[in-house]
Amino acid sequence: MDEMSKRAHSGVVIIETLPPRTTSRRHGAGFWLVAYTFAVTMGFSAAPAPLYVLYQAKDGFGPFTVTLVFAAYALGVIASLFVAGHVSDWVGRRRVLVPAVLVNVLAGVVFLAWSAVPALLAARFLSGISIGLLTATATAHLTELHLAARPGASRTRADVVATAANLGGIGLGPLVAGLLAEYAGDPLHVPYLVFQVLMLIGALAVTLAPETVTSTRVRYHPQRVSVPPHARARYLAAGAAALAEFAVFGMFTSLAPGFLANTLHQHSHALAGASVFAVFGAAAVAQIVLARTALRRLLATGLGLLTAGLVLVTVAVWLPSLALFLLGAALAGAGAGAGFKASVGIVLGLAPAENRGEALSGLFLAAYAGLAVPVLALGVATQVVDARIALAGFTVALLAILATVVRRLFRAS
């Protein structure tokens, strides 16, 4: 996910008339303002994860409805990503970031005003639209602010902060929401109110950050998707791996809190949030720690950890064992994070420079399809078989996908 900035770097850095030292300070401060806004908005996008069991108890719906609500989010991300995810290259970063944050604020208003299933679907779809606008734009803005504040420096600092804000933010959202739901009272309102305040502060913060792109007039077109024809088999293998990796993220942000409550008999909202945090926190740490690892080793490490984590989570649900579940969650998250970074690296290596954005668009389409489709299938399965059997089938299906494409992934990597 940290590599989504590759899609959004066609803007022109503004040359300001301020003295260089003042300009550097403004861009340096703006860097952290955008990082804060990126993190809290991503956090809100995953904040409902530990609260789904409360909605289920209140309105009497099952796991399949939870997966539908989650799929609405994924659909919103996909639609926004390809309709407007690249627009900041033309109109400027701030003109996209501020509306993106405010759309998620609107999603919070829907959560606060109405808790029925139609409201959950609408709120999650709005949140997905916001994240599709936000992710590439914020990552690109961070890189540009970093380079303006530190001319000649490498972009490593920007990449690390973007990864921490993105994946770390997704992990912190459920953790904060779970703690508030467990200890602050009024669990279906207080977490959203807290994030509303944090995001409104973020929207204001973005307006104070320097713009880094000059506004240009261009003829609008949706984000194009391109598959390199000379390496289509390996490209599709990378897409299949991304689908499996994001399916793990989708499972933990939709159904995992239900497994904790109903199968492992752990009803703490704080624990539900912590389990999601373990997944995304581990993913962020893996991407940062392994940032300089050779592609082949990164791929092997990611797939190995992902396989081990999925197996441990499945075994933990059957035993049952909370400790094993949390360990498996952390391993699966680290593996998915490292594996997706490797998938991005493969695609970047396959595509010519002028088509990298389009090639990555196809990869992200596969990834976000993985965020919804396998999890929907898991939700359907829980309606007809025991949840433990459904999870075992989910694990087998993901491992079968990886086994099918693993040789192509390692080819010339």
Short mmCIF file of C-alpha atoms in Angstrom, two decimals:
data_model
loop_
_atom_site.label_atom_id
_atom_site.label_comp_id
_atom_site.label_asym_id
_atom_site.label_seq_id
_atom_site.Cartn_x
_atom_site.Cartn_y
_atom_site.Cartn_z
CA MET A 1 0.00 0.00 0.00
CA ASP A 2 2.91 2.37 0.63
CA GLU A 3 3.77 2.09 -3.06
CA MET A 4 0.55 3.69 -4.21
CA SER A 5 2.52 6.97 -4.47
CA LYS A 6 4.00 5.56 -7.67
CA ARG A 7 0.66 6.29 -9.29
CA ALA A 8 0.52 9.93 -8.38
CA HIS A 9 3.76 11.69 -9.14
CA SER A 10 3.08 13.58 -12.33
CA GLY A 11 2.55 16.91 -10.57
CA VAL A 12 4.91 19.89 -10.74
CA VAL A 13 6.42 21.14 -7.48
CA ILE A 14 5.56 24.81 -6.92
CA ILE A 15 8.50 27.21 -6.74
CA GLU A 16 7.73 29.59 -3.89
CA THR A 17 9.11 33.10 -3.40
CA LEU A 18 9.80 32.64 0.31
CA PRO A 19 13.42 32.37 1.50
CA PRO A 20 14.68 28.75 1.24
CA ARG A 21 14.91 28.21 5.00
CA THR A 22 11.36 29.47 5.57
CA THR A 23 10.09 27.35 2.69
CA SER A 24 11.80 24.28 4.12
CA ARG A 25 10.25 24.88 7.52
CA ARG A 26 6.78 25.28 6.04
CA HIS A 27 7.12 22.09 4.02
CA GLY A 28 8.59 20.25 7.01
CA ALA A 29 5.67 21.27 9.22
CA GLY A 30 3.21 20.50 6.42
CA PHE A 31 4.69 17.02 6.12
CA TRP A 32 3.67 16.16 9.68
CA LEU A 33 0.26 17.83 9.36
CA VAL A 34 -0.54 15.69 6.32
CA ALA A 35 0.85 12.57 8.04
CA TYR A 36 -1.44 13.19 11.03
CA THR A 37 -4.47 13.66 8.79
CA PHE A 38 -3.61 10.56 6.76
CA ALA A 39 -3.31 8.45 9.92
CA VAL A 40 -6.53 9.55 11.66
CA THR A 41 -8.61 9.25 8.48
CA MET A 42 -7.29 5.77 7.78
CA GLY A 43 -7.95 4.97 11.43
CA PHE A 44 -11.60 5.98 11.12
CA SER A 45 -11.94 3.78 8.02
CA ALA A 46 -11.33 0.68 10.16
CA ALA A 47 -12.79 1.92 13.45
CA PRO A 48 -16.13 0.03 13.05
CA ALA A 49 -14.37 -3.38 13.08
CA PRO A 50 -14.72 -4.11 16.82
CA LEU A 51 -18.23 -2.59 16.86
CA TYR A 52 -19.85 -4.94 14.35
CA VAL A 53 -20.72 -7.46 17.07
CA LEU A 54 -22.70 -4.70 18.82
CA TYR A 55 -24.65 -3.93 15.66
CA GLN A 56 -25.31 -7.65 15.23
CA ALA A 57 -26.65 -7.95 18.77
CA LYS A 58 -28.75 -4.78 18.38
CA ASP A 59 -30.32 -5.53 14.99
CA GLY A 60 -30.10 -9.32 14.88
CA PHE A 61 -28.16 -9.84 11.64
CA GLY A 62 -25.46 -12.43 10.99
CA PRO A 63 -21.90 -12.62 9.65
CA PHE A 64 -23.01 -12.43 6.01
CA THR A 65 -24.54 -8.99 6.55
CA VAL A 66 -21.27 -7.88 8.16
CA THR A 67 -19.42 -8.95 5.02
CA LEU A 68 -21.92 -7.03 2.86
CA VAL A 69 -21.27 -3.91 4.91
CA PHE A 70 -17.55 -4.43 4.48
CA ALA A 71 -17.96 -5.07 0.75
CA ALA A 72 -19.72 -1.70 0.44
CA TYR A 73 -16.52 -0.11 1.74
CA ALA A 74 -14.36 -2.00 -0.77
CA LEU A 75 -16.72 -1.02 -3.60
CA GLY A 76 -16.44 2.62 -2.58
CA VAL A 77 -12.63 2.42 -2.58
CA ILE A 78 -12.51 0.82 -6.02
CA ALA A 79 -14.95 3.31 -7.55
CA SER A 80 -13.19 6.31 -6.06
CA LEU A 81 -9.70 5.06 -6.83
CA PHE A 82 -10.34 4.73 -10.54
CA VAL A 83 -12.70 7.67 -10.98
CA ALA A 84 -10.84 10.29 -8.96
CA GLY A 85 -7.77 8.80 -7.27
CA HIS A 86 -5.44 10.51 -9.78
CA VAL A 87 -7.22 13.87 -10.02
CA SER A 88 -4.87 15.56 -7.52
CA ASP A 89 -2.17 15.40 -10.20
CA TRP A 90 -4.19 18.09 -12.05
CA VAL A 91 -6.04 20.12 -9.40
CA GLY A 92 -3.56 19.94 -6.51
CA ARG A 93 -3.17 17.76 -3.44
CA ARG A 94 -5.06 19.92 -0.92
CA ARG A 95 -8.11 20.27 -3.17
CA VAL A 96 -8.51 16.49 -3.03
CA LEU A 97 -7.33 15.80 0.54
CA VAL A 98 -9.72 18.18 2.28
CA PRO A 99 -12.86 16.83 0.53
CA ALA A 100 -11.61 13.26 1.10
CA VAL A 101 -11.43 13.85 4.85
CA LEU A 102 -14.80 15.60 4.89
CA VAL A 103 -16.46 12.68 3.09
CA ASN A 104 -15.31 10.44 5.93
CA VAL A 105 -16.67 13.00 8.40
CA LEU A 106 -20.01 12.66 6.57
CA ALA A 107 -19.76 8.88 6.95
CA GLY A 108 -19.31 9.44 10.68
CA VAL A 109 -22.47 11.56 10.76
CA VAL A 110 -24.39 8.67 9.16
CA PHE A 111 -23.00 6.24 11.76
CA LEU A 112 -24.05 8.58 14.56
CA ALA A 113 -27.54 9.32 13.22
CA TRP A 114 -28.70 5.84 12.25
CA SER A 115 -27.53 2.33 13.11
CA ALA A 116 -29.73 0.16 10.85
CA VAL A 117 -28.16 -1.95 8.09
CA PRO A 118 -28.93 0.51 5.25
CA ALA A 119 -27.11 3.22 7.20
CA LEU A 120 -24.12 0.95 7.77
CA LEU A 121 -23.96 0.20 4.04
CA ALA A 122 -24.18 3.89 3.14
CA ALA A 123 -21.64 4.98 5.75
CA ARG A 124 -19.11 2.33 4.73
CA PHE A 125 -19.54 3.16 1.04
CA LEU A 126 -18.88 6.83 1.80
CA SER A 127 -15.84 5.86 3.85
CA GLY A 128 -14.55 3.82 0.91
CA ILE A 129 -14.96 6.79 -1.44
CA SER A 130 -12.93 8.89 0.98
CA ILE A 131 -10.10 6.37 1.23
CA GLY A 132 -9.92 5.94 -2.55
CA LEU A 133 -9.39 9.69 -2.83
CA LEU A 134 -7.06 9.92 0.14
CA THR A 135 -4.47 7.16 -0.10
CA ALA A 136 -2.56 7.91 -3.28
CA THR A 137 -2.98 11.67 -2.85
CA ALA A 138 -1.70 11.78 0.73
CA THR A 139 1.22 9.48 -0.08
CA ALA A 140 2.23 11.65 -3.03
CA HIS A 141 1.84 14.83 -0.97
CA LEU A 142 4.04 13.42 1.81
CA THR A 143 6.78 12.56 -0.68
CA GLU A 144 6.67 15.98 -2.29
CA LEU A 145 6.64 17.84 1.03
CA HIS A 146 9.57 15.74 2.26
CA LEU A 147 11.65 16.44 -0.85
CA ALA A 148 10.84 20.15 -0.68
CA ALA A 149 11.82 20.31 3.00
CA ARG A 150 14.98 18.26 2.47
CA PRO A 151 16.24 18.86 -1.07
CA GLY A 152 18.50 16.10 -2.30
CA ALA A 153 17.47 13.64 0.43
CA SER A 154 16.28 10.13 -0.35
CA ARG A 155 12.54 9.46 -0.09
CA THR A 156 12.99 6.74 2.57
CA ARG A 157 11.65 8.95 5.38
CA ALA A 158 8.54 9.77 3.37
CA ASP A 159 7.96 6.12 2.50
CA VAL A 160 8.31 5.02 6.14
CA VAL A 161 5.94 7.71 7.42
CA ALA A 162 3.41 7.01 4.66
CA THR A 163 3.44 3.30 5.52
CA ALA A 164 3.09 4.04 9.23
CA ALA A 165 0.21 6.46 8.62
CA ASN A 166 -1.54 4.11 6.19
CA LEU A 167 -1.27 0.64 7.69
CA GLY A 168 -0.52 1.89 11.20
CA GLY A 169 -3.54 4.17 11.04
CA ILE A 170 -5.78 1.30 9.97
CA GLY A 171 -4.49 -0.70 12.94
CA LEU A 172 -4.88 2.10 15.47
CA GLY A 173 -8.47 2.88 14.44
CA PRO A 174 -9.98 -0.39 15.72
CA LEU A 175 -7.70 -0.33 18.78
CA VAL A 176 -8.91 3.14 19.81
CA ALA A 177 -12.53 2.33 18.94
CA GLY A 178 -12.37 -0.92 20.88
CA LEU A 179 -10.90 0.74 23.97
CA LEU A 180 -13.50 3.51 23.87
CA ALA A 181 -16.33 1.02 23.36
CA GLU A 182 -15.11 -1.08 26.28
CA TYR A 183 -14.37 1.64 28.81
CA ALA A 184 -15.99 4.98 27.79
CA GLY A 185 -19.63 3.94 27.51
CA ASP A 186 -22.11 4.56 24.66
CA PRO A 187 -20.00 2.37 22.34
CA LEU A 188 -21.96 3.12 19.14
CA HIS A 189 -21.48 6.87 19.49
CA VAL A 190 -18.38 7.82 21.48
CA PRO A 191 -15.79 6.26 19.10
CA TYR A 192 -17.30 8.08 16.12
CA LEU A 193 -17.48 11.40 17.99
CA VAL A 194 -13.79 11.13 18.90
CA PHE A 195 -12.77 10.40 15.32
CA GLN A 196 -15.02 13.21 14.03
CA VAL A 197 -13.06 15.70 16.12
CA LEU A 198 -9.72 14.22 15.05
CA MET A 199 -10.65 14.30 11.36
CA LEU A 200 -12.01 17.86 11.48
CA ILE A 201 -8.70 18.94 13.01
CA GLY A 202 -7.01 17.05 10.19
CA ALA A 203 -9.02 18.81 7.49
CA LEU A 204 -7.99 22.14 8.97
CA ALA A 205 -4.37 20.97 9.23
CA VAL A 206 -4.26 20.13 5.51
CA THR A 207 -5.29 23.68 4.60
CA LEU A 208 -2.19 24.91 6.46
CA ALA A 209 0.19 22.60 4.57
CA PRO A 210 1.88 24.00 1.43
CA GLU A 211 0.53 22.93 -1.95
CA THR A 212 3.06 21.01 -4.05
CA VAL A 213 1.29 20.75 -7.40
CA THR A 214 0.36 23.50 -9.83
CA SER A 215 -3.22 23.33 -11.05
CA THR A 216 -3.40 22.46 -14.75
CA ARG A 217 -6.25 22.14 -17.22
CA VAL A 218 -6.53 18.67 -18.71
CA ARG A 219 -9.26 16.66 -20.32
CA TYR A 220 -10.65 14.34 -17.65
CA HIS A 221 -10.29 10.59 -18.02
CA PRO A 222 -10.70 7.80 -15.47
CA GLN A 223 -7.58 6.09 -14.16
CA ARG A 224 -6.46 3.71 -16.89
CA VAL A 225 -5.64 0.06 -16.20
CA SER A 226 -2.91 -1.58 -18.23
CA VAL A 227 -1.51 -5.11 -18.24
CA PRO A 228 2.00 -5.45 -19.69
CA PRO A 229 1.43 -7.91 -22.57
CA HIS A 230 5.04 -9.15 -22.59
CA ALA A 231 4.76 -10.48 -19.03
CA ARG A 232 1.05 -11.07 -18.59
CA ALA A 233 1.38 -14.41 -16.78
CA ARG A 234 3.64 -13.05 -14.05
CA TYR A 235 1.62 -9.86 -13.81
CA LEU A 236 -1.58 -11.85 -13.25
CA ALA A 237 0.24 -13.98 -10.68
CA ALA A 238 1.17 -10.82 -8.76
CA GLY A 239 -2.48 -9.75 -8.93
CA ALA A 240 -3.66 -13.11 -7.59
CA ALA A 241 -1.18 -12.87 -4.71
CA ALA A 242 -2.41 -9.34 -3.94
CA LEU A 243 -5.99 -10.64 -3.89
CA ALA A 244 -5.05 -13.30 -1.32
CA GLU A 245 -3.06 -10.82 0.79
CA PHE A 246 -5.90 -8.29 0.95
CA ALA A 247 -8.38 -11.06 1.67
CA VAL A 248 -6.51 -11.55 4.95
CA PHE A 249 -6.89 -7.85 5.76
CA GLY A 250 -10.57 -8.04 4.85
CA MET A 251 -11.22 -11.04 7.06
CA PHE A 252 -9.65 -9.43 10.12
CA THR A 253 -11.49 -6.11 9.69
CA SER A 254 -14.88 -7.72 9.17
CA LEU A 255 -15.32 -11.21 10.63
CA ALA A 256 -12.41 -11.74 13.03
CA PRO A 257 -14.08 -9.87 15.94
CA GLY A 258 -17.06 -12.19 15.47
CA PHE A 259 -14.79 -15.24 15.65
CA LEU A 260 -13.34 -13.86 18.88
CA ALA A 261 -16.77 -13.32 20.43
CA ASN A 262 -18.69 -16.35 19.18
CA THR A 263 -16.04 -19.05 18.76
CA LEU A 264 -13.29 -18.09 21.20
CA HIS A 265 -15.86 -16.62 23.66
CA GLN A 266 -13.86 -13.41 24.11
CA HIS A 267 -16.35 -10.54 24.29
CA SER A 268 -14.00 -7.65 25.06
CA HIS A 269 -14.29 -4.86 22.48
CA ALA A 270 -10.78 -3.74 23.43
CA LEU A 271 -9.46 -7.21 22.60
CA ALA A 272 -11.32 -7.20 19.28
CA GLY A 273 -9.67 -3.90 18.40
CA ALA A 274 -6.29 -5.19 19.54
CA SER A 275 -6.55 -8.22 17.25
CA VAL A 276 -7.07 -5.97 14.22
CA PHE A 277 -4.25 -3.73 15.41
CA ALA A 278 -1.96 -6.77 15.58
CA VAL A 279 -2.61 -7.51 11.90
CA PHE A 280 -2.07 -4.03 10.51
CA GLY A 281 0.63 -3.06 12.98
CA ALA A 282 2.59 -6.16 11.97
CA ALA A 283 2.02 -5.35 8.28
CA ALA A 284 3.38 -1.83 8.74
CA VAL A 285 6.39 -3.02 10.72
CA ALA A 286 7.16 -5.72 8.15
CA GLN A 287 7.07 -3.23 5.28
CA ILE A 288 9.31 -0.79 7.13
CA VAL A 289 11.82 -3.34 8.46
CA LEU A 290 12.07 -5.17 5.13
CA ALA A 291 12.11 -1.98 3.01
CA ARG A 292 15.61 -2.68 1.65
CA THR A 293 15.25 -6.46 1.34
CA ALA A 294 15.86 -8.02 -2.08
CA LEU A 295 12.64 -8.81 -3.93
CA ARG A 296 13.05 -12.58 -3.96
CA ARG A 297 13.77 -12.73 -0.24
CA LEU A 298 10.94 -10.30 0.51
CA LEU A 299 8.52 -12.47 -1.45
CA ALA A 300 9.65 -15.68 0.28
CA THR A 301 9.42 -14.06 3.71
CA GLY A 302 5.99 -12.63 3.04
CA LEU A 303 4.44 -15.80 1.66
CA GLY A 304 6.01 -17.90 4.42
CA LEU A 305 4.71 -15.69 7.21
CA LEU A 306 1.29 -15.40 5.57
CA THR A 307 0.97 -19.18 5.27
CA ALA A 308 2.07 -19.77 8.86
CA GLY A 309 -0.27 -17.07 10.17
CA LEU A 310 -3.33 -18.37 8.34
CA VAL A 311 -2.70 -21.91 9.56
CA LEU A 312 -2.23 -20.74 13.16
CA VAL A 313 -5.43 -18.66 13.11
CA THR A 314 -7.39 -21.62 11.77
CA VAL A 315 -5.94 -24.01 14.35
CA ALA A 316 -6.58 -21.45 17.11
CA VAL A 317 -10.28 -21.29 16.26
CA TRP A 318 -10.55 -25.09 16.36
CA LEU A 319 -8.71 -25.58 19.69
CA PRO A 320 -9.75 -22.82 20.75
CA SER A 321 -6.74 -20.70 21.81
CA LEU A 322 -6.69 -16.92 22.14
CA ALA A 323 -2.89 -16.72 22.33
CA LEU A 324 -2.49 -18.76 19.16
CA PHE A 325 -5.13 -16.62 17.41
CA LEU A 326 -3.29 -13.38 18.22
CA LEU A 327 0.07 -14.86 17.21
CA GLY A 328 -1.41 -16.07 13.94
CA ALA A 329 -2.99 -12.65 13.34
CA ALA A 330 0.38 -10.92 13.75
CA LEU A 331 2.19 -13.40 11.48
CA ALA A 332 -0.52 -13.23 8.81
CA GLY A 333 -0.48 -9.42 8.91
CA ALA A 334 3.30 -9.29 8.60
CA GLY A 335 3.19 -11.77 5.73
CA ALA A 336 0.43 -9.91 3.90
CA GLY A 337 2.27 -6.61 4.30
CA ALA A 338 5.60 -7.98 3.06
CA GLY A 339 3.94 -10.03 0.33
CA PHE A 340 2.00 -7.09 -1.03
CA LYS A 341 5.15 -4.97 -1.08
CA ALA A 342 6.76 -7.74 -3.12
CA SER A 343 3.76 -7.85 -5.49
CA VAL A 344 4.12 -4.12 -6.07
CA GLY A 345 7.83 -4.57 -6.70
CA ILE A 346 7.16 -7.28 -9.28
CA VAL A 347 4.67 -5.10 -11.16
CA LEU A 348 7.00 -2.10 -11.11
CA GLY A 349 9.73 -4.28 -12.54
CA LEU A 350 7.50 -5.60 -15.32
CA ALA A 351 5.98 -2.33 -16.53
CA PRO A 352 7.83 0.35 -18.50
CA ALA A 353 8.20 3.66 -16.63
CA GLU A 354 5.51 5.43 -18.66
CA ASN A 355 2.93 2.71 -17.84
CA ARG A 356 3.69 2.02 -14.19
CA GLY A 357 0.67 3.93 -12.90
CA GLU A 358 -1.64 2.02 -15.18
CA ALA A 359 -0.02 -1.30 -14.30
CA LEU A 360 -0.36 -0.58 -10.58
CA SER A 361 -4.01 0.31 -11.11
CA GLY A 362 -4.65 -3.25 -12.25
CA LEU A 363 -2.81 -4.59 -9.21
CA PHE A 364 -4.86 -2.46 -6.83
CA LEU A 365 -8.06 -3.53 -8.58
CA ALA A 366 -7.13 -7.16 -7.81
CA ALA A 367 -6.18 -6.24 -4.26
CA TYR A 368 -9.44 -4.47 -3.46
CA ALA A 369 -11.42 -7.25 -5.12
CA GLY A 370 -9.63 -9.49 -2.63
CA LEU A 371 -10.74 -7.20 0.15
CA ALA A 372 -14.38 -8.00 -0.65
CA VAL A 373 -15.00 -11.15 -2.72
CA PRO A 374 -13.28 -13.87 -0.62
CA VAL A 375 -14.66 -12.33 2.57
CA LEU A 376 -18.16 -12.33 1.09
CA ALA A 377 -17.70 -16.01 0.27
CA LEU A 378 -16.60 -16.62 3.86
CA GLY A 379 -19.69 -14.81 5.11
CA VAL A 380 -21.93 -16.98 2.93
CA ALA A 381 -20.17 -20.12 4.14
CA THR A 382 -20.80 -19.24 7.79
CA GLN A 383 -24.53 -19.31 7.01
CA VAL A 384 -24.49 -22.96 5.92
CA VAL A 385 -21.65 -24.57 7.89
CA ASP A 386 -19.98 -24.13 11.26
CA ALA A 387 -17.79 -21.00 11.43
CA ARG A 388 -14.69 -23.11 12.10
CA ILE A 389 -15.26 -25.14 8.94
CA ALA A 390 -15.90 -21.96 6.97
CA LEU A 391 -12.62 -20.44 8.18
CA ALA A 392 -10.73 -23.63 7.33
CA GLY A 393 -12.17 -23.50 3.81
CA PHE A 394 -11.20 -19.82 3.51
CA THR A 395 -7.62 -20.65 4.51
CA VAL A 396 -7.40 -23.57 2.10
CA ALA A 397 -8.73 -21.41 -0.76
CA LEU A 398 -6.19 -18.63 -0.14
CA LEU A 399 -3.30 -21.07 0.17
CA ALA A 400 -4.43 -22.79 -3.04
CA ILE A 401 -4.34 -19.44 -4.87
CA LEU A 402 -0.81 -18.79 -3.62
CA ALA A 403 0.32 -22.31 -4.47
CA THR A 404 -1.02 -21.92 -8.00
CA VAL A 405 0.96 -18.75 -8.73
CA VAL A 406 4.07 -19.14 -6.58
CA ARG A 407 6.33 -20.45 -9.38
CA ARG A 408 5.42 -17.53 -11.64
CA LEU A 409 6.02 -15.07 -8.82
CA PHE A 410 9.55 -16.31 -8.25
CA ARG A 411 10.40 -16.44 -11.95
CA ALA A 412 13.34 -14.06 -12.51
CA SER A 413 12.54 -12.19 -9.30
#
